[in-house]
Tab-separated table of C-alpha atoms and ligand atoms in Angstrom:
chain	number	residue	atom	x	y	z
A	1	UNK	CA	57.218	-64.661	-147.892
A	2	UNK	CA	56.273	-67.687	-149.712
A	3	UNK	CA	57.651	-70.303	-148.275
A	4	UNK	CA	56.450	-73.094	-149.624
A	5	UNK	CA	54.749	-75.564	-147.233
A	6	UNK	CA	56.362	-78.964	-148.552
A	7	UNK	CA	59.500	-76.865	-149.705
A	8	UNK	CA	62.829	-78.596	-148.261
A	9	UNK	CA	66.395	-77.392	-147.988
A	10	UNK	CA	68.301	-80.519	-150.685
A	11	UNK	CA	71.413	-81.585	-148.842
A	12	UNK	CA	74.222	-83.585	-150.058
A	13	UNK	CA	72.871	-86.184	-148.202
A	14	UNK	CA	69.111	-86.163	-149.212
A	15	UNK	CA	69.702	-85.486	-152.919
A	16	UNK	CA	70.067	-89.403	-153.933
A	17	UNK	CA	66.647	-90.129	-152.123
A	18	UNK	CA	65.095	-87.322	-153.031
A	19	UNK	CA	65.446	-86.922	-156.960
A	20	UNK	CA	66.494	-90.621	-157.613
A	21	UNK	CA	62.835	-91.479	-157.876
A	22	UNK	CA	62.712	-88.609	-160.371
A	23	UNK	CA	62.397	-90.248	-164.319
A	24	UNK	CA	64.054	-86.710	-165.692
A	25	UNK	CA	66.728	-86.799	-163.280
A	26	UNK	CA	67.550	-90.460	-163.218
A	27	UNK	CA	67.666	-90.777	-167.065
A	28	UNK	CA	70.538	-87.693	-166.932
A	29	UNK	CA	72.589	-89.204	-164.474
A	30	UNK	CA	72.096	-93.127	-164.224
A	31	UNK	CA	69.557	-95.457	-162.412
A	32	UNK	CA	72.049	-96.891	-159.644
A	33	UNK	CA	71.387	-93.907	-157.106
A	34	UNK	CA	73.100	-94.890	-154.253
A	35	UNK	CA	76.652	-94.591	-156.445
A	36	UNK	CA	75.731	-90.610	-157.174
A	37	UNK	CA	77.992	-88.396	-156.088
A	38	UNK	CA	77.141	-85.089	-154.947
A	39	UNK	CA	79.061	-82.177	-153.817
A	40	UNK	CA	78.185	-78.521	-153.090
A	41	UNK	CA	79.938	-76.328	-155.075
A	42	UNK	CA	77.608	-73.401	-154.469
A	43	UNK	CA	79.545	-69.795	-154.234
A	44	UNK	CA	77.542	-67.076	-155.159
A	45	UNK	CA	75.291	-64.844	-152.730
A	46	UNK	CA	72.284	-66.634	-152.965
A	47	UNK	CA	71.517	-69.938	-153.342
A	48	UNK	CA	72.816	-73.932	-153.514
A	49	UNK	CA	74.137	-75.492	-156.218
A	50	UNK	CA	74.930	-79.144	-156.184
A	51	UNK	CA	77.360	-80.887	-158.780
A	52	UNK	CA	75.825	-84.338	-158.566
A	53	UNK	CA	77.582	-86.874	-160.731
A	54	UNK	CA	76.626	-90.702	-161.825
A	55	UNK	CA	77.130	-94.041	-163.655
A	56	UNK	CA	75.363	-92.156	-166.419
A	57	UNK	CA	75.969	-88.638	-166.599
A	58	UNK	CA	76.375	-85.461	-164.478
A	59	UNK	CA	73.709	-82.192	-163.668
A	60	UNK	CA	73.962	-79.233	-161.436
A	61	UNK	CA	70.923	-79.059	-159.667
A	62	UNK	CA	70.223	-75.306	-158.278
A	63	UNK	CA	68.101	-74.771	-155.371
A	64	UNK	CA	66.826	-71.104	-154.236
A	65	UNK	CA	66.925	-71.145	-150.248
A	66	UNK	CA	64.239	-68.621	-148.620
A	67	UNK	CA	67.314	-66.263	-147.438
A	68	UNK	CA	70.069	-64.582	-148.590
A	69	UNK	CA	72.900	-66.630	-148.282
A	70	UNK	CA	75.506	-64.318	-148.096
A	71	UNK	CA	73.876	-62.852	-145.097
A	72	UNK	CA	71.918	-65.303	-143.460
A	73	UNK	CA	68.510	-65.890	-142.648
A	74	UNK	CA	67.939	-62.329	-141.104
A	75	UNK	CA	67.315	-61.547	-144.448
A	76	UNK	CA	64.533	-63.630	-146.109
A	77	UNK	CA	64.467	-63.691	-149.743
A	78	UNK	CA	61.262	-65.314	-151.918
A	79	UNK	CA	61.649	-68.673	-152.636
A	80	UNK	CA	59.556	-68.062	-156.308
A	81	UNK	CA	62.948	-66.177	-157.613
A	82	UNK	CA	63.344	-69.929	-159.092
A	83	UNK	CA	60.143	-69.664	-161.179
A	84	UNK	CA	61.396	-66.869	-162.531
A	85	UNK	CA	64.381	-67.893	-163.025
A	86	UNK	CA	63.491	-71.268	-165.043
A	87	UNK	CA	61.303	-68.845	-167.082
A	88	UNK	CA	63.623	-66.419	-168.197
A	89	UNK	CA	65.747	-69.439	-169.530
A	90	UNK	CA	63.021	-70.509	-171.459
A	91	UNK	CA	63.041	-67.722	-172.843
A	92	UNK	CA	67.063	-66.092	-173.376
A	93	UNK	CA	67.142	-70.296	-175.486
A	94	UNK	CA	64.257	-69.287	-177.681
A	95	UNK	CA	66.010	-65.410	-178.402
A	96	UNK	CA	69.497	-66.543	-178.143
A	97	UNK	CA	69.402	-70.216	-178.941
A	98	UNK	CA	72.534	-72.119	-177.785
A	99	UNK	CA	73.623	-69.209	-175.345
A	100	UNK	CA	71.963	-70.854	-171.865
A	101	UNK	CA	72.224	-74.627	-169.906
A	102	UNK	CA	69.737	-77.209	-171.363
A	103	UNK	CA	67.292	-77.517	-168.706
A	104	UNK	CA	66.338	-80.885	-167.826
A	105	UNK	CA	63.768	-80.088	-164.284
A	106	UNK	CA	62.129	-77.430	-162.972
A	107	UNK	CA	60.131	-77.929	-159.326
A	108	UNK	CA	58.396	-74.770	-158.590
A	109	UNK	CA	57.551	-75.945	-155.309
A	110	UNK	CA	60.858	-76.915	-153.673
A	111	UNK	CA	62.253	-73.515	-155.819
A	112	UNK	CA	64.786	-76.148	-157.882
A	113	UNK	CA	66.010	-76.301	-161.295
A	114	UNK	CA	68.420	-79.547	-162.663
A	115	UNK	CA	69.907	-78.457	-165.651
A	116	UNK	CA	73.121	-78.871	-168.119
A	117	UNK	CA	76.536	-79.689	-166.224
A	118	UNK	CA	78.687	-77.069	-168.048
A	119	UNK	CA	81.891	-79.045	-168.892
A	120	UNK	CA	85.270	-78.053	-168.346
A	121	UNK	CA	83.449	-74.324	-168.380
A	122	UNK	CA	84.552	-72.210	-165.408
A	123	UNK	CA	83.391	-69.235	-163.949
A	124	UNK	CA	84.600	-66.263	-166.348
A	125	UNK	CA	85.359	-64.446	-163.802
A	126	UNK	CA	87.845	-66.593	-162.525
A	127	UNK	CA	89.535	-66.684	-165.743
A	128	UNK	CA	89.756	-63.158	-165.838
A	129	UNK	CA	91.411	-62.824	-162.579
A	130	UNK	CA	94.039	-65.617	-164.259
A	131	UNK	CA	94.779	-63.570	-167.077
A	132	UNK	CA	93.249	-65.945	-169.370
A	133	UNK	CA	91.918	-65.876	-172.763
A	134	UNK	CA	88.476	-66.952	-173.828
A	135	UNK	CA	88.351	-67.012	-177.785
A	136	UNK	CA	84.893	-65.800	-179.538
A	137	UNK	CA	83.633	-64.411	-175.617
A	138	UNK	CA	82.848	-61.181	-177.553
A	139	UNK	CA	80.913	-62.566	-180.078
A	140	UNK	CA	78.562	-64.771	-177.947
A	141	UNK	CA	78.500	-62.083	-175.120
A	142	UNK	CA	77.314	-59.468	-178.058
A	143	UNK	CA	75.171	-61.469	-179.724
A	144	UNK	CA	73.678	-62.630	-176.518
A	145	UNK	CA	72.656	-58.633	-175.793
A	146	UNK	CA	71.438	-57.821	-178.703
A	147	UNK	CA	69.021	-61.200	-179.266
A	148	UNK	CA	67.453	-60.675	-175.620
A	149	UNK	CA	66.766	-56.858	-176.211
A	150	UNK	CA	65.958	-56.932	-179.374
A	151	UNK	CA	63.627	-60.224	-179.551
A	152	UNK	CA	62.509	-59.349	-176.171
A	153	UNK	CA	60.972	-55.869	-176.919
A	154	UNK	CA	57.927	-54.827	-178.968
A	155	UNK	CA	60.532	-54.070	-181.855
A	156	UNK	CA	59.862	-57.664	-182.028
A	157	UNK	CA	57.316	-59.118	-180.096
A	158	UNK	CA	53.288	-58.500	-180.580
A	159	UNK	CA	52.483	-55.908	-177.879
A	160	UNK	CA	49.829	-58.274	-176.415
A	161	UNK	CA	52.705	-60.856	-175.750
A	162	UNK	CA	55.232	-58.461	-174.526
A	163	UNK	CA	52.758	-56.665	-172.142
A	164	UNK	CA	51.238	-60.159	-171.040
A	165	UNK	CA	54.869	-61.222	-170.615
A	166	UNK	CA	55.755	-58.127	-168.035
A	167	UNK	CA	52.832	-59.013	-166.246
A	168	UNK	CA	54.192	-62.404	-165.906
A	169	UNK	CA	57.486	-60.727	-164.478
A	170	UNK	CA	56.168	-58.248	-162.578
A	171	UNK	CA	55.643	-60.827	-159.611
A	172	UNK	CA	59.245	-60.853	-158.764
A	173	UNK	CA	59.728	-57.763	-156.827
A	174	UNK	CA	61.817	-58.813	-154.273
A	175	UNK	CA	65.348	-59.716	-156.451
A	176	UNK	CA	64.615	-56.330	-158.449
A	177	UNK	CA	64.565	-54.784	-154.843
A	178	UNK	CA	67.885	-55.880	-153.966
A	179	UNK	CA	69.030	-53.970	-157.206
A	180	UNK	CA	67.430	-50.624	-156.363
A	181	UNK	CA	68.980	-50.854	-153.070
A	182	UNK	CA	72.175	-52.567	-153.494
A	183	UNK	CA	73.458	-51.172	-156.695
A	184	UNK	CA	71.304	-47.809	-157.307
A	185	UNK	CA	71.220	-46.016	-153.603
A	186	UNK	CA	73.012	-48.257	-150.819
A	187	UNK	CA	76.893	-46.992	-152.359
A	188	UNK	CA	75.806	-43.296	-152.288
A	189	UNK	CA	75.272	-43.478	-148.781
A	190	UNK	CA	76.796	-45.481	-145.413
A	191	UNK	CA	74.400	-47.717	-145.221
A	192	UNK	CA	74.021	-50.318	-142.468
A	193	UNK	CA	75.333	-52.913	-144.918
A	194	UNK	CA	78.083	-51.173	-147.356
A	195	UNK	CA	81.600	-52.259	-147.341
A	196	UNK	CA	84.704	-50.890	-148.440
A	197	UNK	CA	88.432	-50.701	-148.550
A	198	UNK	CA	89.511	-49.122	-145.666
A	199	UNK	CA	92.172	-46.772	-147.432
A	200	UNK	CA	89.143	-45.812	-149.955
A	201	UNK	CA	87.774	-43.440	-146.470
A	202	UNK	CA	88.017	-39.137	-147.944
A	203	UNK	CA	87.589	-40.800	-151.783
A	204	UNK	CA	84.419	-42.188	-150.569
A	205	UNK	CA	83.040	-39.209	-148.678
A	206	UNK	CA	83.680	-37.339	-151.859
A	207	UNK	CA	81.420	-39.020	-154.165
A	208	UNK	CA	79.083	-39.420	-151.416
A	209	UNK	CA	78.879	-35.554	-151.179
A	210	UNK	CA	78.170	-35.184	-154.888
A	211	UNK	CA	74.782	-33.964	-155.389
A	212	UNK	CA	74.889	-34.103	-158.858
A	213	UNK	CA	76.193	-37.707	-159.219
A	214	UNK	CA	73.307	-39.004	-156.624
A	215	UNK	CA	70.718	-37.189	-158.521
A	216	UNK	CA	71.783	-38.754	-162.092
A	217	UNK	CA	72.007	-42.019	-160.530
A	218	UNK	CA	68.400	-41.585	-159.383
A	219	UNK	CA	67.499	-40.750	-162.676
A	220	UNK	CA	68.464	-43.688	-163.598
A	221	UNK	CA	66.712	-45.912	-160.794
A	222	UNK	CA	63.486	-44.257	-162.125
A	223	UNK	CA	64.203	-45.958	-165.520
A	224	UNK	CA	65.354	-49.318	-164.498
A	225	UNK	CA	62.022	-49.412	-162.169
A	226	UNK	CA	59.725	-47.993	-164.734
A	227	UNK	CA	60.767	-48.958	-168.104
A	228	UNK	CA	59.956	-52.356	-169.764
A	229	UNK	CA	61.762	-51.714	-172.638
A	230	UNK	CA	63.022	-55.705	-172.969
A	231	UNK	CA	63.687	-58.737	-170.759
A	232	UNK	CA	67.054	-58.466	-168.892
A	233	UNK	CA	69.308	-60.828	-167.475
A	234	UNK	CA	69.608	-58.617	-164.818
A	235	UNK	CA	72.825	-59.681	-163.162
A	236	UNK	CA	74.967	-60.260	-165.872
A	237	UNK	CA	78.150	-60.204	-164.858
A	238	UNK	CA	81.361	-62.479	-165.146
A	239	UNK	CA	80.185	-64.153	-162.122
A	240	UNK	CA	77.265	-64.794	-164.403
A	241	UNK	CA	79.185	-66.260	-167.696
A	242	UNK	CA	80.417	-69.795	-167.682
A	243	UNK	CA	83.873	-70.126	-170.671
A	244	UNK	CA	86.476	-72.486	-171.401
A	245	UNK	CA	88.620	-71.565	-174.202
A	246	UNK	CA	86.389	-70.574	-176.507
A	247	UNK	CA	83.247	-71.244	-175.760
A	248	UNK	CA	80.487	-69.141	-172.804
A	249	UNK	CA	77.197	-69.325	-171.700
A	250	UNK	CA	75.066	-67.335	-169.726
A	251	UNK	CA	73.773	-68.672	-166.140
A	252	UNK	CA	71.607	-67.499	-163.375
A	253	UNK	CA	68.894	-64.862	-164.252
A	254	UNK	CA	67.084	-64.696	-161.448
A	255	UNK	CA	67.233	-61.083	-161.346
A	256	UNK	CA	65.450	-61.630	-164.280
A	257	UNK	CA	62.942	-58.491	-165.198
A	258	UNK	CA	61.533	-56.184	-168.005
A	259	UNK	CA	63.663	-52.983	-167.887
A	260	UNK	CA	65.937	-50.578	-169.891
A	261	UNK	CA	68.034	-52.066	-172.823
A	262	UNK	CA	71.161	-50.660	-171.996
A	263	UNK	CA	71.516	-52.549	-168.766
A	264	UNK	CA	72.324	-55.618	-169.444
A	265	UNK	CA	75.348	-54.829	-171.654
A	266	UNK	CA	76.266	-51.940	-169.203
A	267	UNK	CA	76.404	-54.010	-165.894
A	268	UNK	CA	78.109	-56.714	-168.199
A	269	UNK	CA	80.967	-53.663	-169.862
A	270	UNK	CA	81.291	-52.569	-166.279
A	271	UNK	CA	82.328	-56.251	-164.632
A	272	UNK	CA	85.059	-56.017	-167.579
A	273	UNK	CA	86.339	-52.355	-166.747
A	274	UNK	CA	86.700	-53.880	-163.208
A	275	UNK	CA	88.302	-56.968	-164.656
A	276	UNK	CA	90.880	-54.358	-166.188
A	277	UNK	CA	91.716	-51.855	-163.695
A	278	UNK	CA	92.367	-54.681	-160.975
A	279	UNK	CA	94.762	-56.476	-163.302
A	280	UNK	CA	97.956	-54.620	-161.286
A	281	UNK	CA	96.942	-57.058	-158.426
A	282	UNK	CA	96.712	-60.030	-159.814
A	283	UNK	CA	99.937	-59.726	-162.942
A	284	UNK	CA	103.970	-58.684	-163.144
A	285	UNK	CA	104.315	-56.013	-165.799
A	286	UNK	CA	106.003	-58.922	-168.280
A	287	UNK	CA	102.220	-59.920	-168.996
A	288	UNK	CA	100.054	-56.591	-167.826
A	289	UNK	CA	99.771	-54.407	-170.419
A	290	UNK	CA	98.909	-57.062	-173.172
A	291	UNK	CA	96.291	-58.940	-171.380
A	292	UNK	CA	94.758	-55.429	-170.366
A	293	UNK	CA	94.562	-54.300	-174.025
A	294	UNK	CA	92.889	-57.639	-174.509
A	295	UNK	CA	90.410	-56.786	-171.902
A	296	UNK	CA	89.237	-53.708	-173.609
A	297	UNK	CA	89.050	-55.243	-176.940
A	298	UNK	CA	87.128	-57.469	-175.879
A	299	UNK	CA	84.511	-54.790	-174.695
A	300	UNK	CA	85.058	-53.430	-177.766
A	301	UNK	CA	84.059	-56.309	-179.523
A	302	UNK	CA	81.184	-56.767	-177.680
A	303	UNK	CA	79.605	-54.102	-178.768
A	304	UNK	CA	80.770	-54.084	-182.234
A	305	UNK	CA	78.873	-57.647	-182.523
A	306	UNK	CA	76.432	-55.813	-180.571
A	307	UNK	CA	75.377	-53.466	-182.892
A	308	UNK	CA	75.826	-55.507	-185.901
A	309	UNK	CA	73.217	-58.130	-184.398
A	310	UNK	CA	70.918	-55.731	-183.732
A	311	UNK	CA	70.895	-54.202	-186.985
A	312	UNK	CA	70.888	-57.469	-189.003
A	313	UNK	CA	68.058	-57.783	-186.668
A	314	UNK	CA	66.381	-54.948	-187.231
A	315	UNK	CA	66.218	-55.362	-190.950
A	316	UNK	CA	65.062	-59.015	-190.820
A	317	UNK	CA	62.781	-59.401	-187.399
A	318	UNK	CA	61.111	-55.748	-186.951
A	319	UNK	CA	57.308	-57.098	-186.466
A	320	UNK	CA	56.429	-55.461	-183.359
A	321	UNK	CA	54.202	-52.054	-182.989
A	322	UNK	CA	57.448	-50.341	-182.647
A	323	UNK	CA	59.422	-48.333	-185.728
A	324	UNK	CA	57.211	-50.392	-188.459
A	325	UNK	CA	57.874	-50.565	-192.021
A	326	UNK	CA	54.714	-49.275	-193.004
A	327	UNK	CA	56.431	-45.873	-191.128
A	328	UNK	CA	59.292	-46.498	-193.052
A	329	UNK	CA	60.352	-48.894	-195.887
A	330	UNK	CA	56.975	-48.995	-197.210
A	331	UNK	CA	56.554	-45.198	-197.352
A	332	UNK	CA	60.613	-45.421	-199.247
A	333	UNK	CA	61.981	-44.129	-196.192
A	334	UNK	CA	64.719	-45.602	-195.049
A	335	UNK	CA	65.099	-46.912	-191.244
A	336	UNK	CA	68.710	-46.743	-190.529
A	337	UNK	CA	68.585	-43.468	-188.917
A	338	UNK	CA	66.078	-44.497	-186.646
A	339	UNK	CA	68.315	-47.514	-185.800
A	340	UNK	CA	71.114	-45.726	-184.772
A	341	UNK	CA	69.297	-43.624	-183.007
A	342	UNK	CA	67.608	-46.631	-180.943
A	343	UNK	CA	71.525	-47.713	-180.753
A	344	UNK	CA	72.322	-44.423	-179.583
A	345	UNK	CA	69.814	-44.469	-176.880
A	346	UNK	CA	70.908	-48.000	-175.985
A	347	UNK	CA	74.567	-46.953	-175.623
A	348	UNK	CA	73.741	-43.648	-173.738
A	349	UNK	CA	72.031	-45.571	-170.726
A	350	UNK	CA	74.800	-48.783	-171.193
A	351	UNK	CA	77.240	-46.176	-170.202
A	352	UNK	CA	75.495	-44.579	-167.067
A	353	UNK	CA	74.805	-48.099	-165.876
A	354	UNK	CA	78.081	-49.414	-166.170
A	355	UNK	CA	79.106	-46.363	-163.703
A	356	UNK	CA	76.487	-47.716	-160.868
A	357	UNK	CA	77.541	-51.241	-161.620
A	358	UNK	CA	81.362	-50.198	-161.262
A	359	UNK	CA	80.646	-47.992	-158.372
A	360	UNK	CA	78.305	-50.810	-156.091
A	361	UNK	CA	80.799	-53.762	-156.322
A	362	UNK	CA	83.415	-51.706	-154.367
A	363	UNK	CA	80.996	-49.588	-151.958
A	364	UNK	CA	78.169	-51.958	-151.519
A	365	UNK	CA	77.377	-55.050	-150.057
A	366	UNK	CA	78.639	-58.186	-152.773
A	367	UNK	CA	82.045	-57.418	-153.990
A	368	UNK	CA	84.007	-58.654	-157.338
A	369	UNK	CA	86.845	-61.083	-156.380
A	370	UNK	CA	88.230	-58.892	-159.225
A	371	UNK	CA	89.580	-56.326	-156.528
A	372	UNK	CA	88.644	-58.253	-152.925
A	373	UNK	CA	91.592	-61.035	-153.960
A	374	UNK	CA	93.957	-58.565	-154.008
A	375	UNK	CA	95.372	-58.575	-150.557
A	376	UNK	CA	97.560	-55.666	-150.332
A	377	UNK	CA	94.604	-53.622	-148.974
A	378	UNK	CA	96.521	-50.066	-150.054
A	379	UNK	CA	97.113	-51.493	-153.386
A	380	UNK	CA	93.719	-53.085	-154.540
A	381	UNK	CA	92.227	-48.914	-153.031
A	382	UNK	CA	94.324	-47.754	-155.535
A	383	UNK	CA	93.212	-49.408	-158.002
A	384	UNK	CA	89.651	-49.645	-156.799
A	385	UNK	CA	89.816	-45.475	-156.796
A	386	UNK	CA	90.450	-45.512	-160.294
A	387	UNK	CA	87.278	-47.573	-161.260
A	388	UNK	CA	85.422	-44.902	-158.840
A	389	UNK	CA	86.718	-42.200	-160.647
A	390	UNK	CA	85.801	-43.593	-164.226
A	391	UNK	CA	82.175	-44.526	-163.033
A	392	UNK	CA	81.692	-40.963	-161.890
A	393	UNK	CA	83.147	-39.613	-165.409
A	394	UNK	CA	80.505	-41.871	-166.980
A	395	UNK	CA	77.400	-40.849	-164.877
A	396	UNK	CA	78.043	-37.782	-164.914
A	397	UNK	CA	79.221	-37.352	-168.581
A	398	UNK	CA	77.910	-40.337	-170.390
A	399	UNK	CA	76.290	-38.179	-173.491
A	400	UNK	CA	79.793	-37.319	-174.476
A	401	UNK	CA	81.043	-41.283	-174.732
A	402	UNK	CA	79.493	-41.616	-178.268
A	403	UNK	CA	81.103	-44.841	-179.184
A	404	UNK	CA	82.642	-47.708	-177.409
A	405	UNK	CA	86.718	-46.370	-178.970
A	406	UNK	CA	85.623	-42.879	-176.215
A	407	UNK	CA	85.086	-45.758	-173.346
A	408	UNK	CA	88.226	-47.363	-173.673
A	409	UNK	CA	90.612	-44.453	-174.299
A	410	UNK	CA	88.812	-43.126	-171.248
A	411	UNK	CA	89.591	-46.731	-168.947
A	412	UNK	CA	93.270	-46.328	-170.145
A	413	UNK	CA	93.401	-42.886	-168.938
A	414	UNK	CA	91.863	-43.412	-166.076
A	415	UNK	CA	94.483	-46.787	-165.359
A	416	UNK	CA	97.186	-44.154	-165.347
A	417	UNK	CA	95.471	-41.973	-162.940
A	418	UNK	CA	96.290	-41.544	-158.957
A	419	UNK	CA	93.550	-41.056	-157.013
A	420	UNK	CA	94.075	-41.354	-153.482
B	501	LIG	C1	72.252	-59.943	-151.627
B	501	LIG	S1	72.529	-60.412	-153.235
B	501	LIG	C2	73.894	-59.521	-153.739
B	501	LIG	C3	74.195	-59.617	-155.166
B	501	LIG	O1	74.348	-60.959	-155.568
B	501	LIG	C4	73.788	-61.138	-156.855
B	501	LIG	O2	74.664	-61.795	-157.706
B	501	LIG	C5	73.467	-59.757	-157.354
B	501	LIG	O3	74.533	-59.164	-158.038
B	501	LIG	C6	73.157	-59.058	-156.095
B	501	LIG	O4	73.208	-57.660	-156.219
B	502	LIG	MG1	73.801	-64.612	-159.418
């Protein structure tokens, strides 16, 4: 591992003395240190993340620790996820400007990064599970694909840069690790950490016994491992997305990598599919139906704003080695084709990943609160078979879901559906 010699846990406690002597920090949050306040508010899997609030302003200050935290420290986890992490910031504000949190500090060494106190943004996910509304989510969210994999890939960028720039990325094997296990292999199997709803038991065995499923899924390990196509988030889900009313932004990619460039609007389509099918447990029927629909326009959207973005790119930013004009508009042949074939491609592998991502968070380790804050434990396995059944429909069939109208008639029918 490598822990850092001088690296040291922050604490609630140590944070004024620690980064009050810190010109960056103090300027952000006020000189008169020992009125900071500071709270914890950390709740995700894998790190701390303080809230730390003064005379002058506010941050949240993020610090990796050198384990999992969801586990504990028998599992140690690199504390340079953080350098990679302030890294691929850098770069998702310079290909989708406006879409990440200002970053104000970066410390390689104690693995911490002080950035942008999102304000009153929550957690989308949280929304979600409220039934609430987050105006223009599908626009940003789109937009937000389509600028990362397009201005991340050698559509855009100079080969030199992009291949020195995988290099760069290639150093954080660890996090991707946790993916290959976690999301790719660990639900097709009992493994030592997997959970799942008890009542889920024969469903389980029987997509565990499905040759062809685990082989497809494979397939599609090999090409998140080996293919640099662009610069993922990596974990974007709605764990990942901070919204009020109508505005997002995109936090924490430390799963940050070079990989396929259907995956980060697949993983993203499939937190939303969850987000739908566990609406039973969380709404009366008054509200149910309406705030579904607007669940799966909003995926629709996405990838309507999607593909626009990535066509207006493609006709105004294609410098890269890859599809030139001097192939096509300067021979008088048109492009377009091409495009939607790239789009094609895109939505093809979207479409298988969105069937792991749909199938780990409810037969891995790391569940959605989506389904686990439904307490009626028969209830949230009903609805939990459903998203099964639709992730094995999509790995299994995913060249016949052409367009995004085939993967939302295909949620609602599946939402009807009883599986156990
Ligand atoms: C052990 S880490 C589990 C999960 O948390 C992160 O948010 C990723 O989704 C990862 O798979
Ligand atoms: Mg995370």
């Amino acid at each position: 591992m490598d822990m850092a010699k001088n690296y040291e846990e922050l604490s609630v406690d140590t944070i004024p003395s620690r980064l009050g002597v810190l010109e960056e920090i103090v300027t952000r949050i006020g000189a008169d240190v020992e009125n900071w306040q500071v709270k914890e508010v950390g709740d995700g899997n894998l790190n701390l993340v303080f809230i730390v609030e003064g005379s002058g302003g506010t941050v949240i200050i993020k610090q990796a620790l050198p384990y999992v935290r969801l586990v504990g420290d028998s599992w140690p986890l690199p504390l340079y996820r953080a350098y990679y992490e302030h890294e691929a910031l850098l770069r998702q504000e310079e290909r989708a400007p406006g879409s990440v949190p200002e970053i104000f500090y970066f410390n390689r060494e104690q693995a911490l990064i002080v950035m942008e106190f999102l304000q009153p943004h929550i957690i989308l996910r949280g929304k979600l599970i409220a039934g609430q509304r987050v105006a223009n989510l599908s626009e940003t969210m789109g937009r937000f694909c389509a600028q990362t994999a397009f201005r991340g890939s050698e559509l855009s960028m100079k080969s030199i840069d992009k291949k020195a720039d995988v290099g760069v990325f290639s150093g954080n094997v660890k996090i991707p690790a946790i993916t290959e296990a976690l999301v790719f292999t660990d639900p097709y199997f009992d493994a030592e950490m997997n959970q799942n709803t008890p009542e889920l038991g024969g469903f389980i065995k029987k997509l565990r016994d499905n040759v062809a499923l685990k082989s497809r899924v494979q397939a599609m390990l090999m090409k998140f491992a080996s293919n640099t196509e662009t610069m993922l988030h990596g974990d974007l889900h709605s764990g990942s997305i901070m919204s009020t009313d109508d505005d997002s932004r995109v936090i924490d990619p430390e799963f940050v990598q070079y990989g396929p460039m259907g995956f980060d609007i697949g993983m993203l389509t499939a937190n939303f599919l969850m987000a739908y099918f566990s609406q039973p447990g969380h709404r009366d029927e008054a509200d149910l139906a309406e705030y579904q629909t607007w669940i799966l326009t909003t995926i629709t959207e996405i990838f309507e704003h999607f593909n626009a973005e990535f066509k207006h790119l493609w006709k105004t930013e294609r410098t890269g080695m890859l599809y030139p004009k001097s192939l096509f508009e300067d021979q008088g042949h048109s492009s377009e084709a091409a495009c939607n074939d790239v789009l094609d491609h895109i939505m093809r592998d979207a479409v298988s990943f969105c069937g792991i991502e749909m199938h780990r968070r409810v037969l891995s380790l790391a569940h959605n609160a989506d389904f686990e804050m439904i307490e009626d434990t028969s209830l949230r396995a009903s609805l939990e078979a459903r998203n099964i059944a639709m992730g094995v429909e999509l790995i299994l069939n995913f060249e016949t879901i052409k367009d995004v109208a085939s993967l939302t008639s295909m949620a609602k029918r599946f939402n009807e559906g009883d599986y156990i």
